[in-house]
Short mmCIF file of C-alpha atoms and ligand atoms in Angstrom, two decimals:
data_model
loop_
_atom_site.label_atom_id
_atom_site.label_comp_id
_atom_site.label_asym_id
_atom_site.label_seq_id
_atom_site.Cartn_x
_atom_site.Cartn_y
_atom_site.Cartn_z
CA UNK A 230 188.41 35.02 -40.53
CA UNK A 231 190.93 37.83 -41.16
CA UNK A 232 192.20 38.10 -37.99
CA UNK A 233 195.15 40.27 -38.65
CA UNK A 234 193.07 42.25 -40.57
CA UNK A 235 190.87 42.60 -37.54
CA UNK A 236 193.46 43.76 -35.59
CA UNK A 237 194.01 46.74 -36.97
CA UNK A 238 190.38 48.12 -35.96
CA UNK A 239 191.56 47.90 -32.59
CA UNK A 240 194.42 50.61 -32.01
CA UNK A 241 194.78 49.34 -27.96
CA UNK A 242 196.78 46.70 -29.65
CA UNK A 243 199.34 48.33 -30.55
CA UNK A 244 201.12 49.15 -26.63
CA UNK A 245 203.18 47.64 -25.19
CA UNK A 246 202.11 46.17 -21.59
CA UNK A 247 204.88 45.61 -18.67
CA UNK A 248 207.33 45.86 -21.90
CA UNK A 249 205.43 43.17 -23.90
CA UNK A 250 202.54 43.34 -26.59
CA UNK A 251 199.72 43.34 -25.28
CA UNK A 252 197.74 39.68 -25.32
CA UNK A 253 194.24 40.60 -24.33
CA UNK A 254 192.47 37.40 -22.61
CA UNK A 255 189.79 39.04 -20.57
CA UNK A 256 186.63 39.30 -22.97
CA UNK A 257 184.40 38.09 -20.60
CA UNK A 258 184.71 40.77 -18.51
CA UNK A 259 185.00 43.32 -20.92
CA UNK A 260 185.62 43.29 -25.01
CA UNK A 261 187.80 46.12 -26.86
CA UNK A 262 186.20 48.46 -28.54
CA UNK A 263 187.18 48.96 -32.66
CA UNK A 264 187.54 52.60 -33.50
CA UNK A 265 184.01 52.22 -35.63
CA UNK A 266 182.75 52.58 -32.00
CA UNK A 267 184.76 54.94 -31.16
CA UNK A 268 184.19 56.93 -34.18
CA UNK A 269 180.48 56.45 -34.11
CA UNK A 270 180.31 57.75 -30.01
CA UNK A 271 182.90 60.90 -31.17
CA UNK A 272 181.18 61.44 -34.42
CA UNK A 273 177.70 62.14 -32.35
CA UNK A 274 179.08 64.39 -30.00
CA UNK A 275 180.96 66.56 -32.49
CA UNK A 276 178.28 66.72 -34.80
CA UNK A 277 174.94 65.52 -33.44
CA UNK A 278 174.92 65.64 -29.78
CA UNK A 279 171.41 66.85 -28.06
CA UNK A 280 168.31 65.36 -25.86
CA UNK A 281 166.33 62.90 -27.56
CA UNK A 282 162.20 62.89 -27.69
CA UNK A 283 162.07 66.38 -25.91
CA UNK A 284 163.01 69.29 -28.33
CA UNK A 285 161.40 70.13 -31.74
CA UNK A 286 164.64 70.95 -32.86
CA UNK A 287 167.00 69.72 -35.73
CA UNK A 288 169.71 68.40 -33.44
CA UNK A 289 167.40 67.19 -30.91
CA UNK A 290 165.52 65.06 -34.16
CA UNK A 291 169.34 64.45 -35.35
CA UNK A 292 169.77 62.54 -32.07
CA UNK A 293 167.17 61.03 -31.74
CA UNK A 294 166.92 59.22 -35.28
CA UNK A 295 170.41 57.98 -34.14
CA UNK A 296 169.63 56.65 -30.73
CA UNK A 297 166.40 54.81 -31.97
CA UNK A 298 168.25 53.49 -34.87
CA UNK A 299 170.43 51.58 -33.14
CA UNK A 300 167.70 50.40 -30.83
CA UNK A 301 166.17 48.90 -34.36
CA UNK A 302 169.82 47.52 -35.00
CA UNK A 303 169.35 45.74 -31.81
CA UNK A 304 165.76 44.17 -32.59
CA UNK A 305 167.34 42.75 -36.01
CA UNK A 306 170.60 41.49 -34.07
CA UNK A 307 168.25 38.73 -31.83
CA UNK A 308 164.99 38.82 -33.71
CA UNK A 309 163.02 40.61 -32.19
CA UNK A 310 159.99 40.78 -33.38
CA UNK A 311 159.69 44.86 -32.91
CA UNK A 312 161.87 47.42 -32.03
CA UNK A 313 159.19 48.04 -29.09
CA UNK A 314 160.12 45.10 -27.42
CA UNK A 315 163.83 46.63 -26.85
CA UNK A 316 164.02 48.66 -23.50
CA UNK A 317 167.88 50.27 -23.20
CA UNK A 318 169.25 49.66 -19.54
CA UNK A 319 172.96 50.22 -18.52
CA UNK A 320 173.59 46.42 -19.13
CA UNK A 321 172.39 42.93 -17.86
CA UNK A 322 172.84 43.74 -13.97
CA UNK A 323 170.58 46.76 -14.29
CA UNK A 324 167.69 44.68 -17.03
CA UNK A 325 168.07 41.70 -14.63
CA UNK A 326 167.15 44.41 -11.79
CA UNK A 327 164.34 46.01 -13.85
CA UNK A 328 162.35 42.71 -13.83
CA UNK A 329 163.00 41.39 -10.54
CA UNK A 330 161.75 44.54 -9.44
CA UNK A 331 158.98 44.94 -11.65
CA UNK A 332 157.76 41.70 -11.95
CA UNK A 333 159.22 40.60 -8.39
CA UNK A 334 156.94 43.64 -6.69
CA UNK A 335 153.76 43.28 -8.82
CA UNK A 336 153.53 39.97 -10.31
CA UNK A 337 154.81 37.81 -7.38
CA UNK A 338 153.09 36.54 -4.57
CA UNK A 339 153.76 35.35 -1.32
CA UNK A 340 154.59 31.25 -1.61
CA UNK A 341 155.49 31.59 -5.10
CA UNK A 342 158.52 30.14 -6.18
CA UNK A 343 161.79 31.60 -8.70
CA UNK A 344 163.76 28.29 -10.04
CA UNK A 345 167.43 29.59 -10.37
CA UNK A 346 170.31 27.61 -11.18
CA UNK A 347 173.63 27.65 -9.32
CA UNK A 348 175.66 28.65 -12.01
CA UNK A 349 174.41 32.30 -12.41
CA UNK A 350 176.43 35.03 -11.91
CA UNK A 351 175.41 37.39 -9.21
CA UNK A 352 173.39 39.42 -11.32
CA UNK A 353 170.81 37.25 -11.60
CA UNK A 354 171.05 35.95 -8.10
CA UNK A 355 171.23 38.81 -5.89
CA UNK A 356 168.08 40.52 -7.09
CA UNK A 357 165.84 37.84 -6.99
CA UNK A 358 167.01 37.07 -3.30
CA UNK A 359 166.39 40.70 -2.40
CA UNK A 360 162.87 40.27 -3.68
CA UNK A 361 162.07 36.94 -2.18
CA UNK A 362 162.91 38.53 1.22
CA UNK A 363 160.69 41.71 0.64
CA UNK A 364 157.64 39.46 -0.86
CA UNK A 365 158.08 35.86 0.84
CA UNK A 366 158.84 34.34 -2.36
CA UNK A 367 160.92 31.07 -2.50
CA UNK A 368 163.84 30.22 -4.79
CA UNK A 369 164.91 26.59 -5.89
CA UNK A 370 168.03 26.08 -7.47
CA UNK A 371 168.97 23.78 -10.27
CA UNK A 372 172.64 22.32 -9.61
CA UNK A 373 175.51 21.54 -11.75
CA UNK A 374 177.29 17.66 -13.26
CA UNK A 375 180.23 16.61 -12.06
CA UNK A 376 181.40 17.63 -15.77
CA UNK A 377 180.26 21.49 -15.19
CA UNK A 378 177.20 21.34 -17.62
CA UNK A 379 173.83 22.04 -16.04
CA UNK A 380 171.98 19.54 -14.76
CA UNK A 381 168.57 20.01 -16.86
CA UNK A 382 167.37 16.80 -14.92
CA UNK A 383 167.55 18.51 -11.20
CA UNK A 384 166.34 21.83 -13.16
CA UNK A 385 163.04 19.78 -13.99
CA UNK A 386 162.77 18.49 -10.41
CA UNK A 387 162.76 21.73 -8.97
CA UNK A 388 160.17 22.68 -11.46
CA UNK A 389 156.27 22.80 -9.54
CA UNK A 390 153.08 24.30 -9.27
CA UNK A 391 154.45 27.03 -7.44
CA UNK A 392 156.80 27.93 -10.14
CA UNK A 393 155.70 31.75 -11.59
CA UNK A 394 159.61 32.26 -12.95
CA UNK A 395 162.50 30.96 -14.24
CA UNK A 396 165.47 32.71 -15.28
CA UNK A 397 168.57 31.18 -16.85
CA UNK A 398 172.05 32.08 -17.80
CA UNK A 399 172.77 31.08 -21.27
CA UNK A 400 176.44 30.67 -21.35
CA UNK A 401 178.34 30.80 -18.33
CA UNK A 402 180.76 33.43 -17.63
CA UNK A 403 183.45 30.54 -16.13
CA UNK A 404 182.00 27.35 -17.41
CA UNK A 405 181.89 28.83 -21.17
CA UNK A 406 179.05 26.08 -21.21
CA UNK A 407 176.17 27.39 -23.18
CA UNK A 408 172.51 25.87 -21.69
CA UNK A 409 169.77 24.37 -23.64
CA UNK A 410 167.66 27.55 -23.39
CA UNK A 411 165.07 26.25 -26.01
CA UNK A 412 164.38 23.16 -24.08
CA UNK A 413 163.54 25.04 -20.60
CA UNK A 414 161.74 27.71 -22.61
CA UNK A 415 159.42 24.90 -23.67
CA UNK A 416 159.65 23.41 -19.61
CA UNK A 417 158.85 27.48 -18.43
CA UNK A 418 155.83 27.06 -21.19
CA UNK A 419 154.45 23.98 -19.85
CA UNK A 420 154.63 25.30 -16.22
CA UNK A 421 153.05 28.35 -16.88
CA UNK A 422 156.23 29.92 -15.91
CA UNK A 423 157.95 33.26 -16.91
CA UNK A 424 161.15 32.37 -18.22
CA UNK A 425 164.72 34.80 -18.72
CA UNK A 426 167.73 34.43 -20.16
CA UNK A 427 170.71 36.59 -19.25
CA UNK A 428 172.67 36.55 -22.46
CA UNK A 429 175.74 38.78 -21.28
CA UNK A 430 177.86 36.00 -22.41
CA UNK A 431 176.43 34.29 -25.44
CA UNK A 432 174.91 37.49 -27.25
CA UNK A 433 178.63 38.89 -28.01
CA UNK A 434 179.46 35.02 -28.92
CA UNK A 435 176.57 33.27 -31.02
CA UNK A 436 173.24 34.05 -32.67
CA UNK A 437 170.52 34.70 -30.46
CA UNK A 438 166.93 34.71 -31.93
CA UNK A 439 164.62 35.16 -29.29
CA UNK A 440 161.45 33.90 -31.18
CA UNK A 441 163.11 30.58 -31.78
CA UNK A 442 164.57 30.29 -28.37
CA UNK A 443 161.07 31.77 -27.17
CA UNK A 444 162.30 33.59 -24.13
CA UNK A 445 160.10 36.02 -22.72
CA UNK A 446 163.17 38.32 -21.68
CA UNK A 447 166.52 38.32 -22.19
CA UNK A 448 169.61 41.07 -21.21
CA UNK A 449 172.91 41.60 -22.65
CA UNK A 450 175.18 44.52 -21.94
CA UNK A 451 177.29 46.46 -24.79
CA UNK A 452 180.67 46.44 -23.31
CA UNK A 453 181.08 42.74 -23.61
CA UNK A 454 180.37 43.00 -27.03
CA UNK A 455 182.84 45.84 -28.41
CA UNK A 456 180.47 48.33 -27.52
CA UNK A 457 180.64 51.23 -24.76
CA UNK A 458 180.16 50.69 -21.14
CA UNK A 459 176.92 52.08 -19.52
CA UNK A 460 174.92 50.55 -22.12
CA UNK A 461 173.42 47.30 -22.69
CA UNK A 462 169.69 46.07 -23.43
CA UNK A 463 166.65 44.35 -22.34
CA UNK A 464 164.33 41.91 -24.54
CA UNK A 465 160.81 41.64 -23.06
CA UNK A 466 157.76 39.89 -24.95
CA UNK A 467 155.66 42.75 -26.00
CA UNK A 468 152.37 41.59 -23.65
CA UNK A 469 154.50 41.03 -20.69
CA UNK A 470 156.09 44.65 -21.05
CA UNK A 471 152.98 46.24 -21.39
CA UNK A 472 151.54 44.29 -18.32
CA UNK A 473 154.33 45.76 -16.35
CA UNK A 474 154.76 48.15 -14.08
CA UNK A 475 158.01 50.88 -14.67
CA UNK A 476 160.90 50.52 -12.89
CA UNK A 477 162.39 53.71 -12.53
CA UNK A 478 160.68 56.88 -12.65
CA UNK A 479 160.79 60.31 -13.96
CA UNK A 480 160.99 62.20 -17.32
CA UNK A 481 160.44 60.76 -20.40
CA UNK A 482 158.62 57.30 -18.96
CA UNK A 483 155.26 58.97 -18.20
CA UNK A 484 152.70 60.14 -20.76
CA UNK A 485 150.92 62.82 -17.83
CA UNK A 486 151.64 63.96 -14.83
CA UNK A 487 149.29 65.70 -12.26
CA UNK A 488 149.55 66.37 -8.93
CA UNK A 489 147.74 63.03 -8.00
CA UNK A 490 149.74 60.65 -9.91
CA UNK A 491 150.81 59.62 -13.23
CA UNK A 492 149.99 57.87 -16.83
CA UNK A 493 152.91 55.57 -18.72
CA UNK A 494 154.39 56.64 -21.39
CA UNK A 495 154.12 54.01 -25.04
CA UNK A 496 156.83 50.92 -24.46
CA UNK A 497 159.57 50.89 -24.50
CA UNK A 498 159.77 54.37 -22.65
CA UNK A 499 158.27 53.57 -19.74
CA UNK A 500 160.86 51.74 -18.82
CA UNK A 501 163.61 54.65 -19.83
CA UNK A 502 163.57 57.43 -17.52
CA UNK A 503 165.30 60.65 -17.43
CA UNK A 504 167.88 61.24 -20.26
CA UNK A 505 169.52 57.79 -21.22
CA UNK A 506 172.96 57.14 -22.40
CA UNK A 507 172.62 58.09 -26.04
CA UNK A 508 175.98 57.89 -26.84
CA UNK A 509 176.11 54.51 -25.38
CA UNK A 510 173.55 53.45 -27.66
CA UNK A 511 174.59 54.55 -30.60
CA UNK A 512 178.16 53.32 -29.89
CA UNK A 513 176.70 49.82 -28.87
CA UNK A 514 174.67 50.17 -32.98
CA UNK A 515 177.97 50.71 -34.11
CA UNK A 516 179.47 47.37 -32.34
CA UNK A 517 176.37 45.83 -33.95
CA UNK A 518 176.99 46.43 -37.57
CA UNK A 519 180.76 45.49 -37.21
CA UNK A 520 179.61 42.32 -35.43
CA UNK A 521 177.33 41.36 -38.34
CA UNK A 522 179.99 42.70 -41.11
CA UNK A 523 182.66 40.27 -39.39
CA UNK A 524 179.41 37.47 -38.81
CA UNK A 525 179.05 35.79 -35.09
CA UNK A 526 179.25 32.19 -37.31
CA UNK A 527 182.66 33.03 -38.05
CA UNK A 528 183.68 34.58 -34.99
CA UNK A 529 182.16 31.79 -32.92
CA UNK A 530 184.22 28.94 -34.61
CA UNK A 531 187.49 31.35 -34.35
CA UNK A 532 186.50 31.45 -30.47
CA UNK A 533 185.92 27.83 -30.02
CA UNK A 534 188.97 27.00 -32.17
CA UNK A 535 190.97 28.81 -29.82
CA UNK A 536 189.60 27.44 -26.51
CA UNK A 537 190.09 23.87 -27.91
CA UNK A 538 194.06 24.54 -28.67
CA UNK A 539 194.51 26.57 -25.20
CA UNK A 540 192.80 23.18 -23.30
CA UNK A 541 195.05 21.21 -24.93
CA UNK A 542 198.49 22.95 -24.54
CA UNK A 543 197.40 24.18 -20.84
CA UNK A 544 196.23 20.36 -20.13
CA UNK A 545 199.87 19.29 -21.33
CA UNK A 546 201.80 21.44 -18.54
CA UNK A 547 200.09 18.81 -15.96
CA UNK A 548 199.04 19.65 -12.22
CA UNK A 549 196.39 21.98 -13.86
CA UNK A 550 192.88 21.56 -13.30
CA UNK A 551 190.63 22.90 -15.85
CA UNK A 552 186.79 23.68 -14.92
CA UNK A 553 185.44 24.26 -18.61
CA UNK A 554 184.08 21.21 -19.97
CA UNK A 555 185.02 19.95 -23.15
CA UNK A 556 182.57 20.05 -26.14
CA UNK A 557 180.92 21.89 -29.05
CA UNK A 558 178.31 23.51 -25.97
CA UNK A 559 181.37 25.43 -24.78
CA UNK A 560 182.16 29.15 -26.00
CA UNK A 561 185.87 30.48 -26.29
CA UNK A 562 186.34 29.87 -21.78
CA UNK A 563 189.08 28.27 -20.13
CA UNK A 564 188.83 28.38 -16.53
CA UNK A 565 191.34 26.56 -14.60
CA UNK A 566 193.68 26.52 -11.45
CA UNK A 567 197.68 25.42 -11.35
CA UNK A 568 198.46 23.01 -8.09
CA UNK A 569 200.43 25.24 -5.61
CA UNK A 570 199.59 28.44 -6.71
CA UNK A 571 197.27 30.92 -6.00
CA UNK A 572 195.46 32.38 -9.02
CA UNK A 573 195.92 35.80 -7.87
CA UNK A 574 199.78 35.30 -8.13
CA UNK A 575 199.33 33.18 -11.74
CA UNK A 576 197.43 36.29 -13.00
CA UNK A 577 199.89 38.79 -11.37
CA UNK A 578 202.60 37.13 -12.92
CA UNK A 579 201.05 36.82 -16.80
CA UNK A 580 199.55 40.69 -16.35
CA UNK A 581 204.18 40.87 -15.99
CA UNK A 582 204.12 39.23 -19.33
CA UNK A 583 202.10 41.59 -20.66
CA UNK A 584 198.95 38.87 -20.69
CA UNK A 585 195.29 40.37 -19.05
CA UNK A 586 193.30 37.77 -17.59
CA UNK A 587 191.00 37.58 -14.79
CA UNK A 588 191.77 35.52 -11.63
CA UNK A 589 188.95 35.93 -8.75
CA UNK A 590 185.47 34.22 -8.16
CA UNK A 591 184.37 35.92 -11.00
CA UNK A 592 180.92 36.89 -9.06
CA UNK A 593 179.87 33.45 -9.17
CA UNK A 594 180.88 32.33 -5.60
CA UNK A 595 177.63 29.50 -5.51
CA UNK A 596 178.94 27.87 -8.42
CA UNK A 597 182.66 28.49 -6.84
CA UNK A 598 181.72 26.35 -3.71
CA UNK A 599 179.82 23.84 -5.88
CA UNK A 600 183.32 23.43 -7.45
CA UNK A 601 184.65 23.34 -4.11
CA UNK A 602 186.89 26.07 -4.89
CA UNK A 603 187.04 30.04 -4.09
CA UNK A 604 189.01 31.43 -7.41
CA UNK A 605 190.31 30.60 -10.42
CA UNK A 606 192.51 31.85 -13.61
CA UNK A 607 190.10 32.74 -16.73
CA UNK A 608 191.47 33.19 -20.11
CA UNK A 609 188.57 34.32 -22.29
CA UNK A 610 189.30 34.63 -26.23
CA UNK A 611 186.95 36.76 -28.69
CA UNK A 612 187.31 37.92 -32.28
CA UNK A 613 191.11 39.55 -32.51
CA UNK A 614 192.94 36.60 -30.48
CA UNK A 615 194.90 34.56 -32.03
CA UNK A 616 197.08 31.40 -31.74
CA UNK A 617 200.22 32.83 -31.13
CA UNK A 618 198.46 34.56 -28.12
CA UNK A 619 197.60 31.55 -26.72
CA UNK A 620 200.98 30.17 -26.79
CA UNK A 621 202.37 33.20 -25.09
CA UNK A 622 200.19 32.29 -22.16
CA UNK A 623 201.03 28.79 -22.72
CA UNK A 624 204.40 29.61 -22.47
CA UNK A 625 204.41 32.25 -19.56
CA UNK A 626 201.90 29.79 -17.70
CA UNK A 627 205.07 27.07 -17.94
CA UNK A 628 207.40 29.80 -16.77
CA UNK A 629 205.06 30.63 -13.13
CA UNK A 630 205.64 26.89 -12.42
CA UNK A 631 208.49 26.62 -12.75
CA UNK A 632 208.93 30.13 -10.26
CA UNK A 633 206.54 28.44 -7.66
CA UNK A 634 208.40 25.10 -8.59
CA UNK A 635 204.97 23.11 -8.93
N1 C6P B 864 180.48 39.20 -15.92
C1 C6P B 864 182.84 38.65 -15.80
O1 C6P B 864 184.03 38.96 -15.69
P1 C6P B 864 177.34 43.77 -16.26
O2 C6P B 864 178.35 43.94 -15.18
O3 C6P B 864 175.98 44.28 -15.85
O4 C6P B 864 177.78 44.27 -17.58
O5 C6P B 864 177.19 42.18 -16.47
C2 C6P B 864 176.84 41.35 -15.42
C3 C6P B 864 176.87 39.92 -15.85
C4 C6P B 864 175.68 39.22 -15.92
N2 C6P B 864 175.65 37.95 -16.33
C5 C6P B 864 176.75 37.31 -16.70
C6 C6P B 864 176.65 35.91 -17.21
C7 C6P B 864 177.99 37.95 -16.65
O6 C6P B 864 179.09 37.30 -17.01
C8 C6P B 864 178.05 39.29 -16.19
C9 C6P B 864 179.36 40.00 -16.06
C10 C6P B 864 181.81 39.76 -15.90
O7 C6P B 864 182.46 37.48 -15.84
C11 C6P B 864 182.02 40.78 -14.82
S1 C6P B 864 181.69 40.17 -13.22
#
């Protein structure tokens, strides 16, 4: 991959930060955006900018061509098998709220049970914990190994009778382990079990193909993947959408109104009321088509490549301990914690070195205490790292212990 070539699609690069270039280690939280996005977003404003579906009007058709193109960019991106089956939401939190709400209020019943595992991020925790309270539901939780990988054994275990849902994150946002999704696809099959994925870190990473992973949803959001924030999108399994009931309501989702009640609009509208973010989506197209140009093969051995060399040369300092398994499973995630020092103050003193990463519980706190810790440092590499970046941390990383002298 070109890297330096890359680069220069990203103009944040070129500041300085705390008197240092910038070394930007905090994709997981959020990706920068190439000015192809930022061109696309501006480029509809200045010259295309109007409601979609509602006006018979040129710029109202303008925008709307644009804002369901890029929902057919998404369909093509995982394999979807129709643009249909692609519902825009402001990114995973809000899809994984969508279908614990939808499903949660009108598919669940009292007794039933939601297997979970304890490595989700609070996104797909929260919700279905909310729910289980308002309908009586009951949720099992599949642990983690002593190596940080899940443990698909206790997953099966917690698998019974009573199981109407299970919903899975793919890659973990501080493990950077990615989980046999295909295997408890096949385990939701056989249990007669709905079955998610929340792909807000492995979509920007990897392939997804949700026919082959057979998934009946899945969520992403843009921003992780170079695309805007405020915009990020929701798989569902054409029958299981259009067995649903909306989530939100208001314009655009309904097909009539009267004073008595309502009719749904076609899929995937019902599920988008009022005016969406259309510059969102067709920003988050744009991140698409420079994601395929670059190819998520590529970019996913340049991520891995650089998590390997960071494990090593972080390993070497000593008194570290690192949380991220190794393996080929694991995307481009080193979480880790140096003896003696708080990760607050390691990331407070790289962020003086000009390096961004994210120190914190990272909205995982179950898996946290299954780690038996409360925080840790995470460096988290994508497309436009390189090497060199990772020795700067390297480097500044051996400079904070010797500070703390630990
Ligand atoms: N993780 C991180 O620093 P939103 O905020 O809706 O775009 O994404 C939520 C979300 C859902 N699932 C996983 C696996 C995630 O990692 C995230 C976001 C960020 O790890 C912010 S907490």
């Amino acid at each position: 991959m070109k890297v330096e070539e890359i680069r220069k699609d990203f103009p944040i690069f070129q500041q300085q930060v705390n008197g240092h270039p910038l070394v930007y280690l905090d994709n997981a939280a959020t990706t920068q955006r190439p000015r192809q996005v930022v061109e696309a977003v501006m480029r509809f404003y200045q010259d295309a900018n109007a409601n979609v579906h509602r006006s018979v009007h040129t710029m109202s058709y303008r925008a709307t061509e644009l804002y369901e193109g890029a929902r057919k960019k998404i369909a093509s991106f995982i394999n979807a098998s129709s643009w249909r089956e692609i519902v825009w939401v402001r990114g995973a939190t809000e899809g994984l709220n969508l279908l614990a709400y939808s499903l949660g209020l009108y598919h669940l019943r009292e007794g039933d049970e939601i297997v979970l595992t304890v490595m989700e991020h609070h996104s797909n925790m929260v919700p279905w914990q909310r729910i289980a309270q308002l309908k009586n539901l009951r949720i099992v939780y599949a642990g983690v190994t002593p190596e940080g990988r899940l443990d698909i054994e206790d997953l099966k275990a917690k698998i019974s009778s009573r199981t109407r849902l299970i919903s899975v994150i793919h890659a973990s946002n501080v493990l950077g382990v990615v989980n046999p999704v295909g295997e408890i696809a096949q385990l939701a099959r056989d249990a007669g079990a709905i079955f998610i994925v929340d792909a807000a870190q492995s979509a920007p990473h990897m392939p997804i193909d949700v026919e082959a992973m057979g998934c009946d949803f899945l969520v992403a959001s843009g921003h992780k993947m170079l695309g805007p924030t405020g915009i990020g999108f929701l798989y569902g399994r054409r029958e299981r959408l259009e067995a649903m009931e909306p989530f939100q309501s208001g314009g655009d989702m309904i097909e009539h109104v009267t004073l008595e009640g309502a009719t749904w609009n076609e899929l995937p509208w019902k599920f988008e009321a009022g005016t969406p973010n259309i510059a969102g989506a067709i920003g988050l197209g744009a991140a698409v088509d420079y994601i395929n140009n670059v190819g998520l093969t590529d970019m996913l051995e340049h991520e891995k490549e650089l998590r390997r060399y960071a494990v090593e040369r972080i390993r070497e300092l000593g008194g570290v301990d690192i949380y991220t398994p190794d393996g080929d499973d694991v995307l481009g995630i080193v979480s880790f914690n140096i003896h003696g020092i708080h990760p607050h103050d390691v990331a407070g003193y790289l962020d003086q070195c000009g390096i961004e990463v994210r120190s914190g519980h990272h909205c995982t706190q179950p898996l946290m205490e299954c780690l038996r810790i409360e925080n840790a440092v995470r460096a988290s590499f994508y497309l436009y790292n390189t090497k060199e970046e990772v020795d700067r941390l390297v480097e500044a990383l051996a400079r904070v212990k010797k500070l703390f002298r630990v």
